[in-house]
């Protein structure tokens, strides 16, 4: 059974064909569940991260950034609860040796929510009611816990033994540096710390393309507040997350809120709401918003033996701040954007045109510039326009092949505008400006190109 549903297949194929996403280590036959982001995928990811940083750090007065290490002291993960509790329930089919997440087996086969079930409960249900999705047998092992953290070895000389973990979330680096930040920055509660970086999880059943991978990037915010402010702050952040989805151009009708029932909350959370997106393979978590209370800072104070407190500058009251955490996955954002933007359009002439309708601010290439033919002085003029525009936007120059094919290629890359230098340009110094979505072309004087594009690319 393929985990990639039919509607995802053409998107995966386009990603490979057009240089967005390649399978990891492909020349060695691939390395399961790893991916490489090709030139346009790298641009897309960068645009996502830059826009996120601009919106949540640069445009606000209550936020600062951090770039913490991937390898943190092993005690961090004991304090955070990850060593003990960052587990998924794993179960194996004895017949075909297929390995599954027990909760996913129950949810997929029986449409039952397995969150909060104990291991023996899951084992009983699966053994009595579920067949192996790979081979159809009903012969399962007991369900057991599996820790999702990747371990690595440090040099033997390190004081605390030689095990280190690749961080499974970026959040902890922020808590570990909370004291440094309040000592060195002029931050006043309420304030937040934002971080973008890699996280690693040894997922039991990764899949659905880049939706669930073992190495991914998170964009996380820890927003520090007084306890009394948690409900209002939570609501404001939920709205800000919706605003972000609008800013990157995701269709609002495909985004929904999923409240976690109280009995299924993580050990640190008092309230969690996921933003879920209608992916081609079903409605699944895109982002999360959690009220983490003062759990993390208190635990780090306890495990490190340090005082981690904030002093109110007016009242001199000392307290441990509470935390609201909005968290965003970069790869899931990229996948949602691709699914949202992808369209196969039937044209009047019977052809099919594949387009990515990216919002201009997210599109990898903003403008493509072509001479009608690879011929002087058309090429020279087009290169001059390219040189001018690339000072402002990421542009592409292309002079090879038929013009129609060049347009189709840019449609598949999601480039909002194409400029063509033709023979009229030589007469009257105007070019054609083609709109990706309408395919309409207008003539624009070269002297007005910058102004017209600035308006359209806002
Ligand atoms: P899931 O329930 O899908 O496993 P989660 O609830 O464990 O996700 P969080 O711990 O809340 O996820 O992680 C924060 C964000 O990081 C998620 O909302 C998602 O965008 C992203 N994320 C988490 N795990 C993965 C993964 N394996 N691959 C890609 N992105 C991920």
Tab-separated table of C-alpha atoms and ligand atoms in Angstrom:
chain	number	residue	atom	x	y	z
A	1	UNK	CA	0.000	0.000	0.000
A	2	UNK	CA	1.456	3.333	-1.001
A	3	UNK	CA	1.268	6.050	1.620
A	4	UNK	CA	1.264	8.683	-1.088
A	5	UNK	CA	-2.272	9.126	-2.290
A	6	UNK	CA	-2.931	9.705	-5.962
A	7	UNK	CA	-3.515	13.433	-5.548
A	8	UNK	CA	-0.079	13.869	-4.029
A	9	UNK	CA	1.736	11.960	-6.784
A	10	UNK	CA	1.719	14.696	-9.470
A	11	UNK	CA	2.991	17.201	-6.888
A	12	UNK	CA	5.851	14.888	-5.901
A	13	UNK	CA	6.647	14.377	-9.587
A	14	UNK	CA	6.645	18.123	-10.285
A	15	UNK	CA	8.920	18.711	-7.288
A	16	UNK	CA	11.479	16.303	-8.715
A	17	UNK	CA	11.098	17.424	-12.357
A	18	UNK	CA	11.410	21.113	-11.585
A	19	UNK	CA	14.075	21.078	-8.898
A	20	UNK	CA	12.011	21.673	-5.755
A	21	UNK	CA	12.589	18.433	-3.837
A	22	UNK	CA	14.833	15.459	-4.626
A	23	UNK	CA	14.872	12.105	-2.818
A	24	UNK	CA	17.784	12.057	-0.335
A	25	UNK	CA	21.089	10.378	-1.396
A	26	UNK	CA	19.482	9.263	-4.644
A	27	UNK	CA	22.682	8.114	-6.386
A	28	UNK	CA	23.125	5.580	-3.571
A	29	UNK	CA	19.639	4.226	-4.123
A	30	UNK	CA	18.048	6.717	-1.747
A	31	UNK	CA	18.031	7.017	2.045
A	32	UNK	CA	14.523	6.505	3.367
A	33	UNK	CA	12.560	9.559	4.452
A	34	UNK	CA	15.288	12.063	3.762
A	35	UNK	CA	14.983	14.736	1.099
A	36	UNK	CA	17.132	17.336	-0.492
A	37	UNK	CA	15.635	20.699	-1.388
A	38	UNK	CA	16.665	21.580	-4.914
A	39	UNK	CA	17.376	25.120	-6.100
A	40	UNK	CA	13.709	26.204	-6.210
A	41	UNK	CA	12.783	24.298	-3.039
A	42	UNK	CA	15.637	26.024	-1.243
A	43	UNK	CA	14.333	29.413	-2.454
A	44	UNK	CA	10.809	28.557	-1.361
A	45	UNK	CA	11.987	27.489	2.097
A	46	UNK	CA	14.077	30.621	2.413
A	47	UNK	CA	11.112	32.818	1.476
A	48	UNK	CA	8.967	31.067	4.090
A	49	UNK	CA	11.599	31.543	6.795
A	50	UNK	CA	12.421	35.151	5.840
A	51	UNK	CA	8.773	36.169	5.797
A	52	UNK	CA	8.150	34.429	9.140
A	53	UNK	CA	11.129	36.205	10.731
A	54	UNK	CA	10.029	39.539	9.293
A	55	UNK	CA	6.450	39.130	10.485
A	56	UNK	CA	7.158	37.724	13.947
A	57	UNK	CA	10.493	39.342	14.855
A	58	UNK	CA	11.275	42.466	12.799
A	59	UNK	CA	7.783	43.901	12.627
A	60	UNK	CA	7.137	43.560	16.378
A	61	UNK	CA	8.588	45.267	19.395
A	62	UNK	CA	7.967	42.388	21.798
A	63	UNK	CA	10.096	39.744	20.065
A	64	UNK	CA	13.789	38.878	19.800
A	65	UNK	CA	15.545	36.082	17.909
A	66	UNK	CA	17.866	33.257	18.955
A	67	UNK	CA	19.994	30.712	17.134
A	68	UNK	CA	20.702	27.981	19.688
A	69	UNK	CA	22.742	24.809	19.211
A	70	UNK	CA	21.405	21.499	17.925
A	71	UNK	CA	23.430	19.648	20.553
A	72	UNK	CA	22.419	20.687	24.045
A	73	UNK	CA	23.597	19.296	27.373
A	74	UNK	CA	21.998	15.847	27.819
A	75	UNK	CA	20.416	17.001	31.089
A	76	UNK	CA	18.268	19.413	29.073
A	77	UNK	CA	16.345	16.444	27.678
A	78	UNK	CA	15.982	14.839	31.068
A	79	UNK	CA	14.604	18.125	32.442
A	80	UNK	CA	12.233	18.641	29.524
A	81	UNK	CA	10.785	15.142	29.917
A	82	UNK	CA	11.945	13.943	26.505
A	83	UNK	CA	14.253	11.171	27.773
A	84	UNK	CA	11.413	9.649	29.742
A	85	UNK	CA	8.379	10.553	27.742
A	86	UNK	CA	9.063	11.429	24.093
A	87	UNK	CA	7.763	8.098	22.879
A	88	UNK	CA	5.434	6.692	20.304
A	89	UNK	CA	3.765	3.301	20.643
A	90	UNK	CA	5.290	0.882	18.177
A	91	UNK	CA	3.927	-2.467	17.047
A	92	UNK	CA	5.318	-5.016	14.567
A	93	UNK	CA	3.569	-7.453	12.279
A	94	UNK	CA	5.215	-10.834	12.982
A	95	UNK	CA	4.235	-12.130	9.578
A	96	UNK	CA	5.730	-9.482	7.236
A	97	UNK	CA	7.904	-7.614	9.784
A	98	UNK	CA	6.057	-4.381	8.949
A	99	UNK	CA	6.470	-1.760	11.684
A	100	UNK	CA	3.658	0.634	12.598
A	101	UNK	CA	2.623	3.308	15.040
A	102	UNK	CA	-0.023	1.564	17.110
A	103	UNK	CA	-2.217	4.686	17.426
A	104	UNK	CA	-2.139	5.238	13.654
A	105	UNK	CA	-3.147	1.606	12.993
A	106	UNK	CA	-6.160	1.998	15.265
A	107	UNK	CA	-7.112	5.385	13.872
A	108	UNK	CA	-6.810	4.331	10.232
A	109	UNK	CA	-8.460	0.922	10.514
A	110	UNK	CA	-11.173	1.641	13.075
A	111	UNK	CA	-11.573	5.442	12.886
A	112	UNK	CA	-11.021	5.501	16.647
A	113	UNK	CA	-8.969	8.133	18.439
A	114	UNK	CA	-6.177	6.221	20.190
A	115	UNK	CA	-4.619	9.190	21.997
A	116	UNK	CA	-4.562	8.448	25.713
A	117	UNK	CA	-4.871	4.646	25.340
A	118	UNK	CA	-2.435	2.509	27.325
A	119	UNK	CA	-0.046	0.064	25.612
A	120	UNK	CA	-2.041	-3.048	26.715
A	121	UNK	CA	-5.281	-1.425	25.497
A	122	UNK	CA	-3.746	-0.712	22.095
A	123	UNK	CA	-2.308	-4.241	21.878
A	124	UNK	CA	-5.690	-5.816	22.666
A	125	UNK	CA	-7.601	-3.705	20.143
A	126	UNK	CA	-5.080	-4.257	17.365
A	127	UNK	CA	-4.807	-8.002	17.964
A	128	UNK	CA	-8.576	-8.457	18.001
A	129	UNK	CA	-9.737	-5.995	15.328
A	130	UNK	CA	-6.961	-4.865	12.996
A	131	UNK	CA	-5.302	-6.536	10.019
A	132	UNK	CA	-1.771	-5.664	8.880
A	133	UNK	CA	-2.092	-2.999	6.148
A	134	UNK	CA	0.902	-4.523	4.339
A	135	UNK	CA	0.148	-8.269	4.304
A	136	UNK	CA	-3.354	-8.649	5.761
A	137	UNK	CA	-2.253	-10.950	8.618
A	138	UNK	CA	-3.451	-10.551	12.218
A	139	UNK	CA	-0.289	-11.534	14.049
A	140	UNK	CA	1.125	-8.593	15.994
A	141	UNK	CA	3.752	-8.216	18.724
A	142	UNK	CA	2.897	-6.345	21.916
A	143	UNK	CA	2.817	-2.559	21.513
A	144	UNK	CA	5.838	-0.956	23.179
A	145	UNK	CA	7.325	2.498	23.665
A	146	UNK	CA	9.946	3.797	21.274
A	147	UNK	CA	11.886	6.973	22.023
A	148	UNK	CA	11.961	9.338	19.052
A	149	UNK	CA	15.218	11.097	19.898
A	150	UNK	CA	18.301	10.356	17.799
A	151	UNK	CA	21.306	9.639	19.972
A	152	UNK	CA	24.891	10.337	19.108
A	153	UNK	CA	28.215	9.885	20.889
A	154	UNK	CA	30.325	12.700	22.290
A	155	UNK	CA	33.957	12.282	23.183
A	156	UNK	CA	34.586	10.125	26.251
A	157	UNK	CA	36.142	13.077	28.034
A	158	UNK	CA	32.835	14.874	28.428
A	159	UNK	CA	31.875	15.084	32.089
A	160	UNK	CA	28.407	13.631	31.785
A	161	UNK	CA	29.066	10.498	29.817
A	162	UNK	CA	29.140	10.247	26.087
A	163	UNK	CA	25.509	10.315	24.984
A	164	UNK	CA	24.167	13.399	23.279
A	165	UNK	CA	20.847	13.861	21.528
A	166	UNK	CA	20.033	15.628	18.305
A	167	UNK	CA	17.351	18.076	19.427
A	168	UNK	CA	13.815	16.847	18.702
A	169	UNK	CA	12.452	20.415	18.992
A	170	UNK	CA	14.049	23.845	18.933
A	171	UNK	CA	12.082	25.139	21.946
A	172	UNK	CA	14.420	23.898	24.686
A	173	UNK	CA	17.334	26.043	23.479
A	174	UNK	CA	15.168	29.080	24.201
A	175	UNK	CA	14.394	27.975	27.753
A	176	UNK	CA	18.057	27.175	28.377
A	177	UNK	CA	19.038	30.712	27.305
A	178	UNK	CA	16.136	32.508	28.992
A	179	UNK	CA	18.438	33.798	31.759
A	180	UNK	CA	21.003	35.087	29.259
A	181	UNK	CA	18.312	36.867	27.283
A	182	UNK	CA	16.779	38.700	30.231
A	183	UNK	CA	20.262	39.611	31.517
A	184	UNK	CA	21.489	41.003	28.206
A	185	UNK	CA	18.427	42.372	26.425
A	186	UNK	CA	15.963	45.082	27.382
A	187	UNK	CA	13.015	42.738	27.256
A	188	UNK	CA	9.942	43.209	29.447
A	189	UNK	CA	7.219	40.669	29.983
A	190	UNK	CA	5.221	40.004	27.871
A	191	UNK	CA	7.902	39.201	25.275
A	192	UNK	CA	8.808	36.341	22.999
A	193	UNK	CA	11.886	34.607	21.628
A	194	UNK	CA	11.793	33.217	18.098
A	195	UNK	CA	14.023	30.583	16.622
A	196	UNK	CA	14.312	28.777	13.303
A	197	UNK	CA	16.336	25.601	13.100
A	198	UNK	CA	16.645	21.904	12.464
A	199	UNK	CA	14.991	19.269	14.610
A	200	UNK	CA	15.361	15.494	14.361
A	201	UNK	CA	12.874	12.751	15.190
A	202	UNK	CA	13.313	9.054	14.660
A	203	UNK	CA	9.708	8.710	13.472
A	204	UNK	CA	8.387	5.140	13.335
A	205	UNK	CA	6.307	5.645	10.238
A	206	UNK	CA	7.462	8.690	8.366
A	207	UNK	CA	5.807	9.399	5.060
A	208	UNK	CA	3.457	11.420	2.911
A	209	UNK	CA	6.412	13.009	1.185
A	210	UNK	CA	7.900	15.798	3.346
A	211	UNK	CA	4.941	15.841	5.757
A	212	UNK	CA	6.595	13.526	8.265
A	213	UNK	CA	10.349	13.317	7.930
A	214	UNK	CA	13.135	12.491	10.335
A	215	UNK	CA	15.051	15.754	9.842
A	216	UNK	CA	13.072	18.961	9.495
A	217	UNK	CA	13.023	22.644	10.346
A	218	UNK	CA	10.870	24.312	12.945
A	219	UNK	CA	10.011	27.965	13.409
A	220	UNK	CA	9.129	28.304	17.071
A	221	UNK	CA	8.221	31.070	19.477
A	222	UNK	CA	8.265	30.916	23.243
A	223	UNK	CA	6.179	33.845	24.439
A	224	UNK	CA	6.735	34.669	28.129
A	225	UNK	CA	3.824	36.060	30.143
A	226	UNK	CA	2.344	36.416	33.599
A	227	UNK	CA	0.144	33.458	34.420
A	228	UNK	CA	-2.988	35.607	34.579
A	229	UNK	CA	-2.561	36.621	30.932
A	230	UNK	CA	-2.483	33.144	29.442
A	231	UNK	CA	-5.997	32.878	28.030
A	232	UNK	CA	-6.013	36.248	26.262
A	233	UNK	CA	-2.459	35.708	24.949
A	234	UNK	CA	-3.358	32.248	23.676
A	235	UNK	CA	-6.297	33.676	21.718
A	236	UNK	CA	-4.159	36.458	20.247
A	237	UNK	CA	-1.527	33.985	19.073
A	238	UNK	CA	-4.170	31.786	17.514
A	239	UNK	CA	-5.298	34.798	15.491
A	240	UNK	CA	-1.682	35.626	14.558
A	241	UNK	CA	-1.217	32.088	13.267
A	242	UNK	CA	-4.271	32.482	11.044
A	243	UNK	CA	-2.861	35.816	9.847
A	244	UNK	CA	0.367	34.053	8.916
A	245	UNK	CA	-1.578	31.497	6.876
A	246	UNK	CA	-3.295	34.347	5.038
A	247	UNK	CA	0.018	36.162	4.508
A	248	UNK	CA	1.546	33.186	2.720
A	249	UNK	CA	-1.611	32.778	0.654
A	250	UNK	CA	-3.023	29.482	1.982
A	251	UNK	CA	-6.733	29.016	1.267
A	252	UNK	CA	-8.583	29.713	4.503
A	253	UNK	CA	-11.231	27.108	3.701
A	254	UNK	CA	-8.570	24.398	4.014
A	255	UNK	CA	-7.408	25.427	7.491
A	256	UNK	CA	-9.203	24.333	10.657
A	257	UNK	CA	-8.619	24.380	14.391
A	258	UNK	CA	-8.346	21.152	16.362
A	259	UNK	CA	-8.594	21.449	20.127
A	260	UNK	CA	-6.785	18.694	22.035
A	261	UNK	CA	-9.081	17.126	24.648
A	262	UNK	CA	-7.821	17.671	28.208
A	263	UNK	CA	-7.023	14.003	28.829
A	264	UNK	CA	-4.793	13.882	25.716
A	265	UNK	CA	-2.610	16.913	26.422
A	266	UNK	CA	1.178	16.544	26.548
A	267	UNK	CA	2.709	16.450	30.028
A	268	UNK	CA	3.663	20.158	29.856
A	269	UNK	CA	0.500	21.577	28.320
A	270	UNK	CA	-2.732	22.966	29.777
A	271	UNK	CA	-4.236	23.777	26.402
A	272	UNK	CA	-3.217	22.868	22.855
A	273	UNK	CA	-4.875	23.805	19.585
A	274	UNK	CA	-3.536	22.524	16.277
A	275	UNK	CA	-4.065	24.271	12.989
A	276	UNK	CA	-4.845	21.387	10.675
A	277	UNK	CA	-4.776	21.563	6.889
A	278	UNK	CA	-6.715	19.552	4.295
A	279	UNK	CA	-3.759	17.758	2.702
A	280	UNK	CA	-4.462	15.396	-0.232
A	281	UNK	CA	-3.931	12.482	2.196
A	282	UNK	CA	-6.361	13.867	4.778
A	283	UNK	CA	-6.734	16.561	7.411
A	284	UNK	CA	-3.471	16.686	9.365
A	285	UNK	CA	-1.486	18.914	11.700
A	286	UNK	CA	0.163	21.889	10.085
A	287	UNK	CA	1.042	23.959	13.177
A	288	UNK	CA	0.508	23.803	16.926
A	289	UNK	CA	-0.216	26.292	19.689
A	290	UNK	CA	0.370	25.205	23.288
A	291	UNK	CA	0.130	26.775	26.720
A	292	UNK	CA	3.216	25.236	28.344
A	293	UNK	CA	2.629	26.885	31.748
A	294	UNK	CA	5.878	27.422	33.716
A	295	UNK	CA	6.771	23.746	33.354
A	296	UNK	CA	9.966	24.114	31.302
A	297	UNK	CA	11.590	27.015	33.148
A	298	UNK	CA	10.853	25.398	36.526
A	299	UNK	CA	12.280	22.074	35.422
A	300	UNK	CA	15.452	23.714	34.084
A	301	UNK	CA	15.834	25.602	37.364
A	302	UNK	CA	15.469	22.315	39.231
A	303	UNK	CA	17.837	20.280	37.034
A	304	UNK	CA	20.497	22.988	36.626
A	305	UNK	CA	20.378	24.258	40.207
A	306	UNK	CA	20.174	27.839	38.890
A	307	UNK	CA	17.593	30.449	39.771
A	308	UNK	CA	15.562	31.168	36.670
A	309	UNK	CA	13.236	34.047	37.449
A	310	UNK	CA	12.059	37.318	36.051
A	311	UNK	CA	11.947	40.462	38.183
A	312	UNK	CA	9.170	42.900	37.411
A	313	UNK	CA	10.979	46.245	36.942
A	314	UNK	CA	8.208	48.253	38.600
A	315	UNK	CA	7.000	46.099	41.482
A	316	UNK	CA	10.326	44.174	41.924
A	317	UNK	CA	8.147	41.061	42.173
A	318	UNK	CA	10.073	37.920	41.203
A	319	UNK	CA	8.282	35.120	39.387
A	320	UNK	CA	8.733	32.294	36.893
A	321	UNK	CA	7.025	33.337	33.661
A	322	UNK	CA	4.446	31.177	31.925
A	323	UNK	CA	4.753	30.374	28.251
A	324	UNK	CA	2.585	30.315	25.145
A	325	UNK	CA	4.233	28.409	22.289
A	326	UNK	CA	3.222	28.791	18.639
A	327	UNK	CA	5.143	26.293	16.537
A	328	UNK	CA	5.414	26.035	12.759
A	329	UNK	CA	7.032	23.332	10.599
A	330	UNK	CA	8.877	24.616	7.534
A	331	UNK	CA	8.453	21.432	5.462
A	332	UNK	CA	4.748	21.176	6.286
A	333	UNK	CA	4.348	24.825	5.264
A	334	UNK	CA	6.119	24.087	1.988
A	335	UNK	CA	3.947	21.030	1.358
A	336	UNK	CA	0.716	22.904	2.162
A	337	UNK	CA	1.794	25.727	-0.163
A	338	UNK	CA	2.504	23.269	-2.978
A	339	UNK	CA	-0.824	21.444	-2.502
A	340	UNK	CA	-2.693	24.750	-2.304
A	341	UNK	CA	-1.017	26.250	-5.355
A	342	UNK	CA	-1.045	23.222	-7.656
A	343	UNK	CA	-3.487	23.208	-10.560
A	344	UNK	CA	-3.805	21.265	-13.787
A	345	UNK	CA	-5.765	23.562	-16.080
A	346	UNK	CA	-7.572	22.429	-19.209
A	347	UNK	CA	-6.973	25.033	-21.908
A	348	UNK	CA	-9.324	25.837	-24.808
A	349	UNK	CA	-6.843	24.353	-27.289
A	350	UNK	CA	-7.096	20.971	-25.546
A	351	UNK	CA	-3.728	21.226	-23.816
A	352	UNK	CA	-3.235	20.874	-20.091
A	353	UNK	CA	-1.260	23.531	-18.296
A	354	UNK	CA	0.248	22.826	-14.876
A	355	UNK	CA	0.525	25.932	-12.700
A	356	UNK	CA	1.651	26.716	-9.185
A	357	UNK	CA	-0.388	29.735	-8.085
A	358	UNK	CA	2.022	30.863	-5.363
A	359	UNK	CA	1.433	34.232	-3.734
A	360	UNK	CA	4.123	36.499	-5.274
A	361	UNK	CA	5.846	37.100	-1.913
A	362	UNK	CA	6.383	33.340	-1.486
A	363	UNK	CA	7.162	32.410	-5.125
A	364	UNK	CA	10.776	31.239	-5.621
A	365	UNK	CA	11.258	33.354	-8.763
A	366	UNK	CA	9.442	36.654	-9.036
A	367	UNK	CA	10.122	37.549	-12.666
A	368	UNK	CA	11.443	35.614	-15.661
A	369	UNK	CA	12.945	37.566	-18.547
A	370	UNK	CA	13.173	36.229	-22.077
A	371	UNK	CA	14.254	37.490	-25.464
A	372	UNK	CA	11.684	36.251	-28.003
A	373	UNK	CA	14.569	34.485	-29.740
A	374	UNK	CA	18.189	33.880	-28.900
A	375	UNK	CA	19.327	36.601	-31.264
A	376	UNK	CA	20.970	40.009	-31.048
A	377	UNK	CA	19.984	42.679	-30.244
A	378	UNK	CA	17.010	40.962	-28.494
A	379	UNK	CA	19.246	39.008	-26.081
A	380	UNK	CA	21.331	42.045	-25.202
A	381	UNK	CA	18.236	44.108	-24.371
A	382	UNK	CA	16.691	41.270	-22.318
A	383	UNK	CA	19.943	40.827	-20.369
A	384	UNK	CA	19.978	44.527	-19.612
A	385	UNK	CA	16.460	44.312	-18.163
A	386	UNK	CA	17.476	41.197	-16.207
A	387	UNK	CA	20.507	43.004	-14.765
A	388	UNK	CA	18.296	45.881	-13.666
A	389	UNK	CA	15.508	43.796	-12.096
A	390	UNK	CA	17.693	41.261	-10.305
A	391	UNK	CA	18.892	44.037	-8.046
A	392	UNK	CA	15.411	43.984	-6.492
A	393	UNK	CA	13.994	40.478	-6.945
A	394	UNK	CA	15.138	36.950	-7.632
A	395	UNK	CA	14.766	36.777	-11.427
A	396	UNK	CA	15.577	34.194	-14.038
A	397	UNK	CA	16.923	34.786	-17.531
A	398	UNK	CA	16.044	32.157	-20.135
A	399	UNK	CA	16.656	32.250	-23.862
A	400	UNK	CA	16.553	28.587	-24.835
A	401	UNK	CA	13.718	26.859	-26.664
A	402	UNK	CA	10.314	27.980	-27.853
A	403	UNK	CA	8.752	30.865	-26.007
A	404	UNK	CA	5.605	28.804	-25.233
A	405	UNK	CA	7.715	26.142	-23.500
A	406	UNK	CA	9.531	28.788	-21.514
A	407	UNK	CA	6.187	30.147	-20.268
A	408	UNK	CA	5.034	26.619	-19.304
A	409	UNK	CA	8.237	26.040	-17.357
A	410	UNK	CA	7.757	29.246	-15.395
A	411	UNK	CA	4.087	28.345	-14.771
A	412	UNK	CA	5.262	25.097	-13.184
A	413	UNK	CA	7.737	27.001	-11.038
A	414	UNK	CA	5.010	29.419	-9.931
A	415	UNK	CA	6.712	32.535	-11.340
A	416	UNK	CA	4.074	35.288	-11.212
A	417	UNK	CA	5.399	37.377	-14.137
A	418	UNK	CA	7.298	36.861	-17.377
A	419	UNK	CA	8.761	39.644	-19.484
A	420	UNK	CA	9.447	39.138	-23.166
A	421	UNK	CA	11.632	41.342	-25.325
A	422	UNK	CA	10.409	41.148	-28.933
A	423	UNK	CA	10.865	43.076	-32.167
A	424	UNK	CA	8.432	45.802	-31.075
A	425	UNK	CA	10.735	46.456	-28.119
A	426	UNK	CA	13.399	47.593	-30.545
A	427	UNK	CA	10.940	50.023	-32.116
A	428	UNK	CA	9.164	51.531	-29.118
A	429	UNK	CA	11.044	50.377	-25.988
A	430	UNK	CA	8.093	48.416	-24.566
A	431	UNK	CA	8.007	44.763	-23.454
A	432	UNK	CA	5.224	42.259	-22.851
A	433	UNK	CA	4.420	41.483	-19.249
A	434	UNK	CA	2.601	38.150	-18.861
A	435	UNK	CA	0.520	37.323	-15.814
A	436	UNK	CA	0.890	33.671	-14.723
A	437	UNK	CA	-2.701	33.242	-13.525
A	438	UNK	CA	-4.638	34.954	-16.325
A	439	UNK	CA	-1.982	34.359	-19.034
A	440	UNK	CA	-2.852	37.864	-20.248
A	441	UNK	CA	-0.092	39.986	-21.678
A	442	UNK	CA	0.128	43.746	-21.507
A	443	UNK	CA	2.729	46.020	-23.029
A	444	UNK	CA	4.716	48.066	-20.559
A	445	UNK	CA	7.282	50.768	-21.374
A	446	UNK	CA	10.716	49.686	-20.133
A	447	UNK	CA	10.978	52.932	-18.193
A	448	UNK	CA	7.906	51.901	-16.102
A	449	UNK	CA	8.814	48.258	-15.468
A	450	UNK	CA	10.198	48.793	-11.981
A	451	UNK	CA	7.177	50.769	-10.869
A	452	UNK	CA	4.628	48.361	-12.364
A	453	UNK	CA	6.363	45.297	-10.899
A	454	UNK	CA	6.790	46.877	-7.469
A	455	UNK	CA	3.049	47.371	-7.325
A	456	UNK	CA	2.215	43.869	-8.558
A	457	UNK	CA	4.765	42.067	-6.376
A	458	UNK	CA	3.729	43.730	-3.121
B	1	LIG	P1	2.565	15.003	14.796
B	1	LIG	O1	1.381	14.825	15.724
B	1	LIG	O2	2.193	15.196	13.351
B	1	LIG	O3	3.636	13.978	15.008
B	1	LIG	P2	3.598	16.782	16.732
B	1	LIG	O4	2.342	17.196	17.445
B	1	LIG	O5	4.476	15.779	17.337
B	1	LIG	O6	3.246	16.372	15.213
B	1	LIG	P3	5.023	19.128	17.432
B	1	LIG	O7	5.833	18.421	18.438
B	1	LIG	O8	3.925	20.002	17.901
B	1	LIG	O9	4.433	18.062	16.392
B	1	LIG	O10	6.002	19.879	16.438
B	1	LIG	C1	5.779	21.202	16.015
B	1	LIG	C2	5.646	21.306	14.507
B	1	LIG	O11	6.790	20.720	13.872
B	1	LIG	C3	4.444	20.556	13.936
B	1	LIG	O12	3.284	21.344	14.002
B	1	LIG	C4	4.903	20.308	12.513
B	1	LIG	O13	4.670	21.467	11.711
B	1	LIG	C5	6.410	20.112	12.643
B	1	LIG	N1	6.756	18.676	12.689
B	1	LIG	C6	6.696	17.854	13.751
B	1	LIG	N2	7.140	16.623	13.447
B	1	LIG	C7	7.508	16.673	12.142
B	1	LIG	C8	8.065	15.706	11.239
B	1	LIG	N3	8.360	14.478	11.616
B	1	LIG	N4	8.321	16.099	9.958
B	1	LIG	C9	8.046	17.368	9.554
B	1	LIG	N5	7.544	18.311	10.374
B	1	LIG	C10	7.275	17.984	11.651
